[in-house]
Structure formats: structure tokens, C-alpha cells
Amino acid sequence: MQQSGQTYLETIYLLKRENGRVKSIDVAKALGFSKPSVSRAMGKLKAEGYLEVGEKGELVLTKEGNKIAKDLVEKQETLTQFLMMTADVDQETAEDDARKMMHFISKKSFQGIRNFIKQVEELN
């Protein structure tokens, strides 16, 4: 899946977590994209089996779409925490950098970071 598709899935997941329901207009506002651009992307995600559209235009992630989005959110939160712990940066900088890193980091490196954080937390 391309980075743009991941961004859409993550945004839908977070908006649903915050608001309970999500429509294309909510995604467009959150990302600063045009409604037609978001509609095309939603059609593609639907065709790929990551998204369903309810009767009232509500966006609903499929099981696979939800899994991908949840993993992305966990990855961003973990990388943000790691950067704040090790790079002495503020939360906004850590979140921005984590957003960029999460699309390119290997599973092995990410697992190592997760293990590092766990070990540090156990010491405290």
C-alpha cells in the first residue's frame, strides 16, 4: 500500500476514535485536501477492500483496513515516544518526525525500538 493510502486509513481511524463517525468531508478537512481528491482515494480504498461506505456516507474501515490503521497509529505513537526519550525533542517535533519515519522503518528496527522502550519503562 502506498503512503497516501496509509495516511487516509490512519486519518479515518483517528477521526472515528475521536468522533465516533467519519465522512469524506471530515477526512478532507483533517488533511486539507479537496473533496473530489478524497472521494477518489476513498473509492480506491473501497475497491482494495480496506473501506466500506455506509448508507449515510459514513466511512467504515474493514477488518484489514482497521488492522493497518491501528498498526500505523501504534507505530507513530511508539516512534514519537522514542524520539522524545532519546533525542530530547518536544512532542510536536517528535510527532512530525515519527510521521515521516513510520512509513520507512523496517519491522525489525521498529520491534527493537519497542523493546528498548519496554526495557526503559521496566527500569523506572
CSV table of C-alpha atoms in Angstrom, one decimal:
chain,number,residue,atom,x,y,z
A,1,MET,CA,0.0,0.0,0.0
A,2,GLN,CA,1.2,3.5,-0.9
A,3,GLN,CA,2.0,6.0,1.8
A,4,SER,CA,-1.0,8.1,0.8
A,5,GLY,CA,-3.4,5.2,1.3
A,6,GLN,CA,-1.8,4.6,4.7
A,7,THR,CA,-2.4,8.3,5.6
A,8,TYR,CA,-6.0,8.1,4.7
A,9,LEU,CA,-6.6,4.9,6.7
A,10,GLU,CA,-4.8,6.4,9.7
A,11,THR,CA,-6.8,9.6,9.5
A,12,ILE,CA,-10.1,7.7,9.2
A,13,TYR,CA,-9.1,5.6,12.2
A,14,LEU,CA,-8.2,8.6,14.4
A,15,LEU,CA,-11.3,10.6,13.4
A,16,LYS,CA,-13.5,7.6,14.2
A,17,ARG,CA,-11.8,7.2,17.6
A,18,GLU,CA,-12.3,10.9,18.3
A,19,ASN,CA,-15.8,11.5,16.9
A,20,GLY,CA,-17.4,8.1,16.5
A,21,ARG,CA,-18.4,8.6,12.9
A,22,VAL,CA,-16.4,9.7,9.8
A,23,LYS,CA,-17.5,11.1,6.4
A,24,SER,CA,-15.3,12.0,3.4
A,25,ILE,CA,-15.7,15.7,4.3
A,26,ASP,CA,-14.2,15.1,7.7
A,27,VAL,CA,-11.1,13.5,6.1
A,28,ALA,CA,-10.8,16.3,3.6
A,29,LYS,CA,-10.9,18.9,6.4
A,30,ALA,CA,-8.4,17.0,8.5
A,31,LEU,CA,-5.9,16.6,5.7
A,32,GLY,CA,-6.5,19.8,3.9
A,33,PHE,CA,-7.4,18.1,0.7
A,34,SER,CA,-10.2,18.8,-1.8
A,35,LYS,CA,-13.5,16.7,-1.5
A,36,PRO,CA,-13.0,15.3,-5.1
A,37,SER,CA,-9.5,14.2,-4.2
A,38,VAL,CA,-10.6,12.4,-1.1
A,39,SER,CA,-13.6,10.8,-2.9
A,40,ARG,CA,-11.2,9.3,-5.5
A,41,ALA,CA,-9.0,8.0,-2.7
A,42,MET,CA,-12.0,6.5,-0.8
A,43,GLY,CA,-13.1,4.8,-4.0
A,44,LYS,CA,-9.7,3.2,-4.4
A,45,LEU,CA,-9.5,2.1,-0.7
A,46,LYS,CA,-13.0,0.6,-1.1
A,47,ALA,CA,-12.0,-1.3,-4.3
A,48,GLU,CA,-8.9,-2.6,-2.5
A,49,GLY,CA,-11.1,-3.9,0.4
A,50,TYR,CA,-9.9,-1.6,3.1
A,51,LEU,CA,-13.0,0.6,3.4
A,52,GLU,CA,-16.8,0.4,3.2
A,53,VAL,CA,-19.2,3.3,2.8
A,54,GLY,CA,-22.5,3.1,4.8
A,55,GLU,CA,-25.9,4.2,3.7
A,56,LYS,CA,-25.4,7.8,5.1
A,57,GLY,CA,-21.9,8.2,3.6
A,58,GLU,CA,-20.2,7.1,6.8
A,59,LEU,CA,-16.7,5.6,6.2
A,60,VAL,CA,-16.1,2.3,7.9
A,61,LEU,CA,-12.8,0.5,7.9
A,62,THR,CA,-12.9,-3.2,7.1
A,63,LYS,CA,-11.1,-5.6,9.4
A,64,GLU,CA,-8.0,-5.4,7.2
A,65,GLY,CA,-8.2,-1.6,7.0
A,66,ASN,CA,-8.7,-1.3,10.7
A,67,LYS,CA,-5.7,-3.5,11.4
A,68,ILE,CA,-3.4,-1.5,9.1
A,69,ALA,CA,-4.6,1.8,10.6
A,70,LYS,CA,-4.2,0.6,14.2
A,71,ASP,CA,-0.7,-0.6,13.4
A,72,LEU,CA,0.2,2.7,11.9
A,73,VAL,CA,-1.1,4.7,14.9
A,74,GLU,CA,0.8,2.4,17.3
A,75,LYS,CA,3.9,2.8,15.2
A,76,GLN,CA,3.6,6.6,15.2
A,77,GLU,CA,2.9,6.8,19.0
A,78,THR,CA,5.9,4.5,19.7
A,79,LEU,CA,8.3,6.4,17.5
A,80,THR,CA,7.1,9.7,19.0
A,81,GLN,CA,7.8,8.3,22.5
A,82,PHE,CA,11.2,7.0,21.4
A,83,LEU,CA,12.2,10.3,19.9
A,84,MET,CA,11.1,12.3,22.9
A,85,MET,CA,13.0,9.9,25.2
A,86,THR,CA,16.3,9.7,23.2
A,87,ALA,CA,16.5,12.9,21.0
A,88,ASP,CA,15.4,15.4,23.6
A,89,VAL,CA,12.9,17.0,21.2
A,90,ASP,CA,9.4,18.4,22.0
A,91,GLN,CA,6.3,16.5,21.3
A,92,GLU,CA,5.4,18.4,18.1
A,93,THR,CA,8.8,17.7,16.6
A,94,ALA,CA,8.8,14.1,17.6
A,95,GLU,CA,5.3,13.6,16.1
A,96,ASP,CA,6.3,15.2,12.8
A,97,ASP,CA,9.4,13.1,12.6
A,98,ALA,CA,7.6,9.9,13.6
A,99,ARG,CA,5.0,10.5,10.9
A,100,LYS,CA,7.8,10.6,8.3
A,101,MET,CA,9.8,7.7,9.8
A,102,MET,CA,6.8,5.3,10.3
A,103,HIS,CA,6.4,4.6,6.6
A,104,PHE,CA,10.0,3.6,6.0
A,105,ILE,CA,11.2,1.8,9.2
A,106,SER,CA,11.7,-1.9,9.0
A,107,LYS,CA,9.7,-4.3,11.2
A,108,LYS,CA,12.9,-5.4,12.8
A,109,SER,CA,14.1,-1.9,13.7
A,110,PHE,CA,10.6,-1.0,15.0
A,111,GLN,CA,10.5,-4.1,17.2
A,112,GLY,CA,13.9,-3.1,18.6
A,113,ILE,CA,12.6,0.3,19.4
A,114,ARG,CA,9.5,-1.1,21.1
A,115,ASN,CA,11.7,-3.5,23.1
A,116,PHE,CA,14.0,-0.6,24.1
A,117,ILE,CA,11.1,1.5,25.4
A,118,LYS,CA,9.8,-1.5,27.3
A,119,GLN,CA,13.1,-2.1,29.0
A,120,VAL,CA,13.4,1.6,30.0
A,121,GLU,CA,9.9,1.6,31.4
A,122,GLU,CA,10.7,-1.5,33.4
A,123,LEU,CA,13.7,0.2,35.0
A,124,ASN,CA,11.6,3.2,36.1
